[in-house]
mmCIF file of C-alpha atoms in Angstrom:
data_model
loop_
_atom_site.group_PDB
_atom_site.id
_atom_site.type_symbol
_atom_site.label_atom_id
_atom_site.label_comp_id
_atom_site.label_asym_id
_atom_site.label_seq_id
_atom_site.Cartn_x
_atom_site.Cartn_y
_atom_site.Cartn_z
ATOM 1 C CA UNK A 29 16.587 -0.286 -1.457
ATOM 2 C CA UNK A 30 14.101 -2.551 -2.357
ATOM 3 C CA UNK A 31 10.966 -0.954 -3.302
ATOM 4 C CA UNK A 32 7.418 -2.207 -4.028
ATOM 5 C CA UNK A 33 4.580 -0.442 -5.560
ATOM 6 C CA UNK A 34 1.384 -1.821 -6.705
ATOM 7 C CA UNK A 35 -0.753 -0.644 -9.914
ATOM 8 C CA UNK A 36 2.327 0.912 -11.031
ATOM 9 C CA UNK A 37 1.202 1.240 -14.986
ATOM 10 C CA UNK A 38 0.009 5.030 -14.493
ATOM 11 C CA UNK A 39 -0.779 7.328 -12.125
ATOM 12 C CA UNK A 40 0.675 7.689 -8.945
ATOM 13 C CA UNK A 41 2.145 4.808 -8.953
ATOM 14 C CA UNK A 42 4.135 4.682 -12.192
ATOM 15 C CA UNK A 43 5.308 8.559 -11.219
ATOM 16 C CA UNK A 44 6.274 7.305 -7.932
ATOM 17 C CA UNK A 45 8.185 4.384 -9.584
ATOM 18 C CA UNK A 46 9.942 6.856 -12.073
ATOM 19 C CA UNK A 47 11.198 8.823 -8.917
ATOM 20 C CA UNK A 48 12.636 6.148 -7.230
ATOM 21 C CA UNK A 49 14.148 5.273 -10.671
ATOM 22 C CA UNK A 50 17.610 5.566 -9.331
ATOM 23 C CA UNK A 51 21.229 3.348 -9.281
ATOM 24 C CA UNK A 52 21.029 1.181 -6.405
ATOM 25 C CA UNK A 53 17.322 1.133 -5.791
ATOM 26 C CA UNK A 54 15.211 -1.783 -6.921
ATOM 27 C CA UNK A 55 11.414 -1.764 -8.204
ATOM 28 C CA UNK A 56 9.068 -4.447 -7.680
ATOM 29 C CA UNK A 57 6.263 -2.885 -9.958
ATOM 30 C CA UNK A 58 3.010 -4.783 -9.937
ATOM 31 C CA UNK A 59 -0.332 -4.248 -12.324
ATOM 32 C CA UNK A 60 -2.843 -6.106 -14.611
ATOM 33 C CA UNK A 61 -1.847 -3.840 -18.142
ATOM 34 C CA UNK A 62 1.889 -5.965 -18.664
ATOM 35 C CA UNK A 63 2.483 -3.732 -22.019
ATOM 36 C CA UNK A 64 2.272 -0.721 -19.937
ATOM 37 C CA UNK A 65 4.621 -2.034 -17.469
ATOM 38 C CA UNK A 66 7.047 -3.270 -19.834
ATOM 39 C CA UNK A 67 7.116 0.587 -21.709
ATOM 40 C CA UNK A 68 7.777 2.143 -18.286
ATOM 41 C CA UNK A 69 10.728 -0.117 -17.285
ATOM 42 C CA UNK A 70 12.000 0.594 -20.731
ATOM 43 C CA UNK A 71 12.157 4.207 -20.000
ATOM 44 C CA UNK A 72 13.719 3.664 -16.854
ATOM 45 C CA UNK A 73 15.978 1.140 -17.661
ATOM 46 C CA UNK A 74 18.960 4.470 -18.539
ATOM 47 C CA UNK A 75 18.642 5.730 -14.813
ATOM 48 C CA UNK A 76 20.704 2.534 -13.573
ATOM 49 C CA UNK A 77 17.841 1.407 -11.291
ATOM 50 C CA UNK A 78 16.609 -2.534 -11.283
ATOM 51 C CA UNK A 79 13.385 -3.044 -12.008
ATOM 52 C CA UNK A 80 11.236 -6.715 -11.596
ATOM 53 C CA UNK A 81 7.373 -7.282 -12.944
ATOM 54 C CA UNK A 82 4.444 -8.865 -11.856
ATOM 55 C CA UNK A 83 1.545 -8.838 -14.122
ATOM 56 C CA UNK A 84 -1.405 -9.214 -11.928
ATOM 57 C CA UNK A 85 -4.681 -7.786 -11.443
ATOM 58 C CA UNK A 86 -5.076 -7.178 -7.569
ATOM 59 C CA UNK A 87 -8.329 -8.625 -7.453
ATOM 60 C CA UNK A 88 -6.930 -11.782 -8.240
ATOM 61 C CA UNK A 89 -6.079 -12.873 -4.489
ATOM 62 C CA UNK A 90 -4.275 -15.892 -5.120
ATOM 63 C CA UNK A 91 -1.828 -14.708 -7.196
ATOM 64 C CA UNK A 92 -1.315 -11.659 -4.824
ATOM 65 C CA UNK A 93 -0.973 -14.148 -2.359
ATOM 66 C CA UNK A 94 1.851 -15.945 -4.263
ATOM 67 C CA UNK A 95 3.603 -12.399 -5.053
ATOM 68 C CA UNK A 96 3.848 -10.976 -1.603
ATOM 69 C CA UNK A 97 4.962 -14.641 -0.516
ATOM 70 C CA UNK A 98 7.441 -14.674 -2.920
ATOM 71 C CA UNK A 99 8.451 -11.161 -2.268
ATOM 72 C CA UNK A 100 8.710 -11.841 1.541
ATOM 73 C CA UNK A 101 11.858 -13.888 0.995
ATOM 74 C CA UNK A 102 13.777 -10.937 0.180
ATOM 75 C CA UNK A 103 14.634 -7.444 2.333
ATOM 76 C CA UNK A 104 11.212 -5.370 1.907
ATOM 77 C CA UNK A 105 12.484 -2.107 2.537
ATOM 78 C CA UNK A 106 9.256 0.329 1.161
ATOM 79 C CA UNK A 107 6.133 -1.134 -0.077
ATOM 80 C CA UNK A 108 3.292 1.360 -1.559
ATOM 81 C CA UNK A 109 -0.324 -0.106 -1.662
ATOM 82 C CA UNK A 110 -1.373 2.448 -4.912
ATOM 83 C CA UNK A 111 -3.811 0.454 -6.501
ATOM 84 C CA UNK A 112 -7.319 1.274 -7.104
ATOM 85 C CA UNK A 113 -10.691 2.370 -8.728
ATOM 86 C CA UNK A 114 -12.891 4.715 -8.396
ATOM 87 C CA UNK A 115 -16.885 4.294 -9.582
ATOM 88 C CA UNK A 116 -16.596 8.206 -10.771
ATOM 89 C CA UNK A 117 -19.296 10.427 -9.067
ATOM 90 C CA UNK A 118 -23.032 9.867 -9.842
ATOM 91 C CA UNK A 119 -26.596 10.354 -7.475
ATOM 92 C CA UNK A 120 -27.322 7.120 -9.512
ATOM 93 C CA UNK A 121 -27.240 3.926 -6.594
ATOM 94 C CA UNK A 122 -23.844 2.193 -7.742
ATOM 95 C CA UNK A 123 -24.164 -1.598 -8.924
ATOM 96 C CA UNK A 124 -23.305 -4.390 -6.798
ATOM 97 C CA UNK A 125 -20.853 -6.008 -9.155
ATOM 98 C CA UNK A 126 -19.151 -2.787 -9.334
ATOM 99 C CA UNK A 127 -19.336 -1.413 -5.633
ATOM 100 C CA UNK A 128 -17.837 -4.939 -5.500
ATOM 101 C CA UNK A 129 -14.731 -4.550 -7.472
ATOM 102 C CA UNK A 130 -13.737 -1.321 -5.810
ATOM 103 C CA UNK A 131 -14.310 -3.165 -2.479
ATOM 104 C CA UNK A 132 -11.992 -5.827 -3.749
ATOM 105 C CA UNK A 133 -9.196 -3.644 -5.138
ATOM 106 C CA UNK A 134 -9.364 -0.928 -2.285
ATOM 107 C CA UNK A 135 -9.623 -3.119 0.658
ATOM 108 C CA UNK A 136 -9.543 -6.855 0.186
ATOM 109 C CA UNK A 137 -6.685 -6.938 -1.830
ATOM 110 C CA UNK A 138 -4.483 -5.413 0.704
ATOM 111 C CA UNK A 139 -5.082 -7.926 2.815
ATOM 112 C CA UNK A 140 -4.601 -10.931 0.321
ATOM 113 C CA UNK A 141 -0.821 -9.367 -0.287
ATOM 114 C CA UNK A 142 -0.464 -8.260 3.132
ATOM 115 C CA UNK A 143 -0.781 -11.338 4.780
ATOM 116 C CA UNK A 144 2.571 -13.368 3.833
ATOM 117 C CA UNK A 145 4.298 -10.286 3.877
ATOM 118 C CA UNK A 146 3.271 -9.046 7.606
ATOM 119 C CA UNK A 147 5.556 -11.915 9.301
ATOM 120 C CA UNK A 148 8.302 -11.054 7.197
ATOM 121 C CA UNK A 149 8.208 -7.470 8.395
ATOM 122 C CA UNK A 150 7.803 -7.969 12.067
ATOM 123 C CA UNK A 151 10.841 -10.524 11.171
ATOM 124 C CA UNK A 152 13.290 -8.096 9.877
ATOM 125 C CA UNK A 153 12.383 -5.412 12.041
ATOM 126 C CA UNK A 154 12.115 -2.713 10.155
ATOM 127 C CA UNK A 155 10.829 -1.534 6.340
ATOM 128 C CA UNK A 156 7.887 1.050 5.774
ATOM 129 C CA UNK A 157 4.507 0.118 4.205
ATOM 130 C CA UNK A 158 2.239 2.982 2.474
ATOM 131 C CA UNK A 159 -1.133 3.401 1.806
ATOM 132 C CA UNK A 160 -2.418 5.663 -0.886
ATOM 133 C CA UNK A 161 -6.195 6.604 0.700
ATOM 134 C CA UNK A 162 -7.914 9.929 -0.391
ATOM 135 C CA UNK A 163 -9.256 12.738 0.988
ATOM 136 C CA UNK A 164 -12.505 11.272 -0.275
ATOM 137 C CA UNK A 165 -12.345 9.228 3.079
ATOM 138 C CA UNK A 166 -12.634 12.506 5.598
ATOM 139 C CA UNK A 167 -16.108 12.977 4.278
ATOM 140 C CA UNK A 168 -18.016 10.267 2.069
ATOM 141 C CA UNK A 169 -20.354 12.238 -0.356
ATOM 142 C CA UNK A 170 -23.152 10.599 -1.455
ATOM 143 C CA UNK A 171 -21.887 10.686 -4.939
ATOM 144 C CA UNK A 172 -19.214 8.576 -4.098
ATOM 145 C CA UNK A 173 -20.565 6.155 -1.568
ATOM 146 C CA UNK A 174 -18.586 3.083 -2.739
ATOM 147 C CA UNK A 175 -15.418 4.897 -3.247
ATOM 148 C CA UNK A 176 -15.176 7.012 -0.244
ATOM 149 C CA UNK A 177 -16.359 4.471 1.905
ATOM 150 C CA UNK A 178 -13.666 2.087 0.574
ATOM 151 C CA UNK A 179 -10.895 4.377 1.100
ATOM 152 C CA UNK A 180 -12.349 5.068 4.770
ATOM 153 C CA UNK A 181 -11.904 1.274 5.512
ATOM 154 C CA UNK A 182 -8.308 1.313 4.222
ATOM 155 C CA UNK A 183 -7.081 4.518 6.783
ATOM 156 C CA UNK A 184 -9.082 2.044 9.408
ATOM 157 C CA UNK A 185 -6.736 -1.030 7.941
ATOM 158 C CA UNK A 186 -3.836 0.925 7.595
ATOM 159 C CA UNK A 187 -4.492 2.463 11.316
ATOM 160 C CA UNK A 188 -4.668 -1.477 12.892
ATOM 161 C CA UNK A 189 -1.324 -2.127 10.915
ATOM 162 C CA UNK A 190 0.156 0.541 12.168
ATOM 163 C CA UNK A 191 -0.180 -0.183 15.704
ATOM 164 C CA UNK A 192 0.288 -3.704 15.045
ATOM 165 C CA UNK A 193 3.984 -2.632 12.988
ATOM 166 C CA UNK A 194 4.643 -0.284 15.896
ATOM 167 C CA UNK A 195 6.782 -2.994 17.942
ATOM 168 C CA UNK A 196 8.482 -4.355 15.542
ATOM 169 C CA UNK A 197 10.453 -0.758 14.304
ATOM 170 C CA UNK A 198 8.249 -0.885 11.186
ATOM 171 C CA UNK A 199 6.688 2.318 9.580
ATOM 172 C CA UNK A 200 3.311 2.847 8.301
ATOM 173 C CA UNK A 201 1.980 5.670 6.294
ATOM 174 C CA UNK A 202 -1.492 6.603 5.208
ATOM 175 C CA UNK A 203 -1.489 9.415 2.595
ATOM 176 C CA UNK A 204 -5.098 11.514 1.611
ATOM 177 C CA UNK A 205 -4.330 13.184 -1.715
ATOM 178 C CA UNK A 206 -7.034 15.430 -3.191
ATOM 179 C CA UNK A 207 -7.264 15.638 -6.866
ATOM 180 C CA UNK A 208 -4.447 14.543 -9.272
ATOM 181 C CA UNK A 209 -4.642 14.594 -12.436
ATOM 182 C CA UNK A 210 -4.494 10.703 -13.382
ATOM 183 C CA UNK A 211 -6.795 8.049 -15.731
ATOM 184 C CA UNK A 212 -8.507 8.157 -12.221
ATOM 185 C CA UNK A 213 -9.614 12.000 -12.079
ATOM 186 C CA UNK A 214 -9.961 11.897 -16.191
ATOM 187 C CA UNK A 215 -13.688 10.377 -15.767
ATOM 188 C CA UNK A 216 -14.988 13.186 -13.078
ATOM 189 C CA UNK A 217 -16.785 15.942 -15.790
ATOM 190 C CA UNK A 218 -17.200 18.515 -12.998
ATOM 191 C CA UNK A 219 -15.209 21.389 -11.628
ATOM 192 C CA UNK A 220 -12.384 19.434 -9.348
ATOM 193 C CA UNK A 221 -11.323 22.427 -6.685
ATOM 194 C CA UNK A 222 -7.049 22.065 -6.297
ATOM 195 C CA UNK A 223 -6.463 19.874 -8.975
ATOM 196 C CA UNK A 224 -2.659 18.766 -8.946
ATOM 197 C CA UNK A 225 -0.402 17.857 -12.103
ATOM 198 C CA UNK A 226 0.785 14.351 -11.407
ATOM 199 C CA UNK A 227 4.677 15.612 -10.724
ATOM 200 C CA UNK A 228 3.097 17.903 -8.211
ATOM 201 C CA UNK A 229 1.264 15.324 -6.285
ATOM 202 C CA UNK A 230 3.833 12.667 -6.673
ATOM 203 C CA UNK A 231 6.566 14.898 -4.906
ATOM 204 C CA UNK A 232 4.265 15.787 -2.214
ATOM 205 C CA UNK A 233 3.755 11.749 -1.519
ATOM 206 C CA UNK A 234 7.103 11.448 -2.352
ATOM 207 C CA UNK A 235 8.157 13.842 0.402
ATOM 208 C CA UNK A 236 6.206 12.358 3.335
ATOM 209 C CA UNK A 237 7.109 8.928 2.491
ATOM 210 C CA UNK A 238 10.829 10.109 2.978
ATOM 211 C CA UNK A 239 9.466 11.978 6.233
ATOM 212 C CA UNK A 240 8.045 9.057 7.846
ATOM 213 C CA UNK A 241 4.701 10.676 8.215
ATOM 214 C CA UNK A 242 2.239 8.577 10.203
ATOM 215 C CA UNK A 243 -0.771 10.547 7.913
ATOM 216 C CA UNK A 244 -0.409 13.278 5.500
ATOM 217 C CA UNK A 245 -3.421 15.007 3.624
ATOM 218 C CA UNK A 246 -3.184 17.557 1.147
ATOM 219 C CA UNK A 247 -3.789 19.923 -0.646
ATOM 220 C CA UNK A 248 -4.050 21.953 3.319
ATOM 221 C CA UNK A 249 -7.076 24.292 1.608
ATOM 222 C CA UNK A 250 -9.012 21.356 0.860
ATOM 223 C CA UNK A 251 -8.622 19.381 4.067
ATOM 224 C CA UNK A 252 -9.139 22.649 6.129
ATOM 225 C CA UNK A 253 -12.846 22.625 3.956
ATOM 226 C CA UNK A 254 -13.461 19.473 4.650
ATOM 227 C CA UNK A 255 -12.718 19.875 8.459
ATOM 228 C CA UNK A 256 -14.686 22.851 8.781
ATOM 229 C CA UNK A 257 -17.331 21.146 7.150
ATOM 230 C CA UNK A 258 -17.339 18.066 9.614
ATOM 231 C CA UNK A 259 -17.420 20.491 12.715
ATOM 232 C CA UNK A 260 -20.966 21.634 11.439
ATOM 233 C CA UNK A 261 -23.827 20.768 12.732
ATOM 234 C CA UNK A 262 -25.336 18.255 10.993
ATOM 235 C CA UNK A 263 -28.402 19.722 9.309
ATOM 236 C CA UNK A 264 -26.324 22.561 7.850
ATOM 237 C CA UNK A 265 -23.470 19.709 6.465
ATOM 238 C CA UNK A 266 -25.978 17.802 4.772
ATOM 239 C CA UNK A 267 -27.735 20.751 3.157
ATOM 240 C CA UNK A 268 -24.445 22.069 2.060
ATOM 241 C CA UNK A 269 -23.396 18.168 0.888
ATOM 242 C CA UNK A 270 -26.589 17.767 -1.206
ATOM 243 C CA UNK A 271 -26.011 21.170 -2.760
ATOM 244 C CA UNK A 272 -22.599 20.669 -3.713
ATOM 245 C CA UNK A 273 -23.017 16.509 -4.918
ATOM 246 C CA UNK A 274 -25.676 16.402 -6.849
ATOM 247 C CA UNK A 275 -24.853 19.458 -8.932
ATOM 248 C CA UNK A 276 -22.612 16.953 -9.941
ATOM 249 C CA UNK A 277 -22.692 14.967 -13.845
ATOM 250 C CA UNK A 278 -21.467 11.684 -14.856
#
């Protein structure tokens, strides 16, 4: 199986290419840190699987361009859309530059890999594209404007694909983790309610990729709070929003 995974150097996405580390599988991992990549297809190089590189930092469009084109001339069986940034949590207004680069690697550089590779999938008629979103996109808190509103336009991205896919036999997944404890969560200096080990949250996405699930969120506690909380009325959400946010510290 040929597998694809982008921002593969840590995380999510370098646990999810260590559990598809096995003999007859191979990994397409993409990411800007090329040292980091190298180390983890050292250690994976013992589990038989095959493993290919492409140092690249997302927000470079062109070059994602030229990737997925080149990548589109060969069977694309699974292909995860991990990367991304977060701006951390802050009551601060978030700079353009920066509300800019999460913009870019969250949404717009979907799109810029995406595009060569869409034909090819309604081609072979079949495959199964992911999209690592966040529960941060059920309810954008103020102290994550950028962030949660980026991840929000991705489910609405990965939602259009889906139906787009649908004819052609090809599956799309969007998957809402909570907290996971990654270089991602390591900058948040607040309480973070259901935090997940990496292995945890890894086998959960692991587990609904292999299910086919059109959307999975989890933890359930945490998306059964945050769907309570968007059944409120709205005076008593945004009183209980402001309390919770801006008790908040960078």
């Amino acid at each position: 199986m040929n597998i694809i995974i982008t921002g593969a150097s840590s995380g999510i996405g370098a646990g999810l290419a260590r559990y598809y580390a096995k003999p007859g599988n191979h990994l397409f991992l993409i990411a800007r840190r090329l040292d980091r990549l190298e180390t983890l297809r050292d250690a994976l190089t013992p589990t038989g699987v095959s493993v290919t590189l492409f140092q690249a930092d997302v927000t470079d469009f062109e070059t994602m361009q030229q990737i997925g084109e080149e990548l589109s001339k060969i069977q694309l069986d699974l292909i995860i859309l991990n990367a991304g940034i977060s701006t951390g949590h802050s009551g601060s207004v978030t700079p353009f530059a920066l509300a800019k680069q999460v913009y870019d690697t969250n949404l717009l550089s979907l799109h810029a890999f995406m595009e060569p590779v869409i034909p090819k999938l309604k081609e072979q008629q079949n495959g199964h594209v992911v999209f690592i979103s966040s529960l941060a996109s059920l309810l954008t808190m103020p102290t994550s404007l950028v962030y949660g509103s980026s991840k929000r336009a991705m489910n609405a991205y990965a939602e259009g694909l889906r139906f787009l896919l649908y004819p052609f036999h090809v599956r799309v997944t969007t998957i809402k983790p909570g907290f996971i404890v990654s270089e991602l969560t390591d900058k948040n200096r607040f309480n973070m309610p259901f935090l997940l080990p990496l292995e945890k949250g890894v086998a959960r996405i692991a587990r609904a990729i292999e299910r086919k699930k059109a959307i999975y969120a989890f933890p359930l506690r945490f998306v059964l709070i945050i769907r309570v909380l968007n059944l409120l009325p709205l005076f008593l959400r945004q009183r209980i929003v402001t309390f919770a946010n801006f008790n908040k510290e960078e």
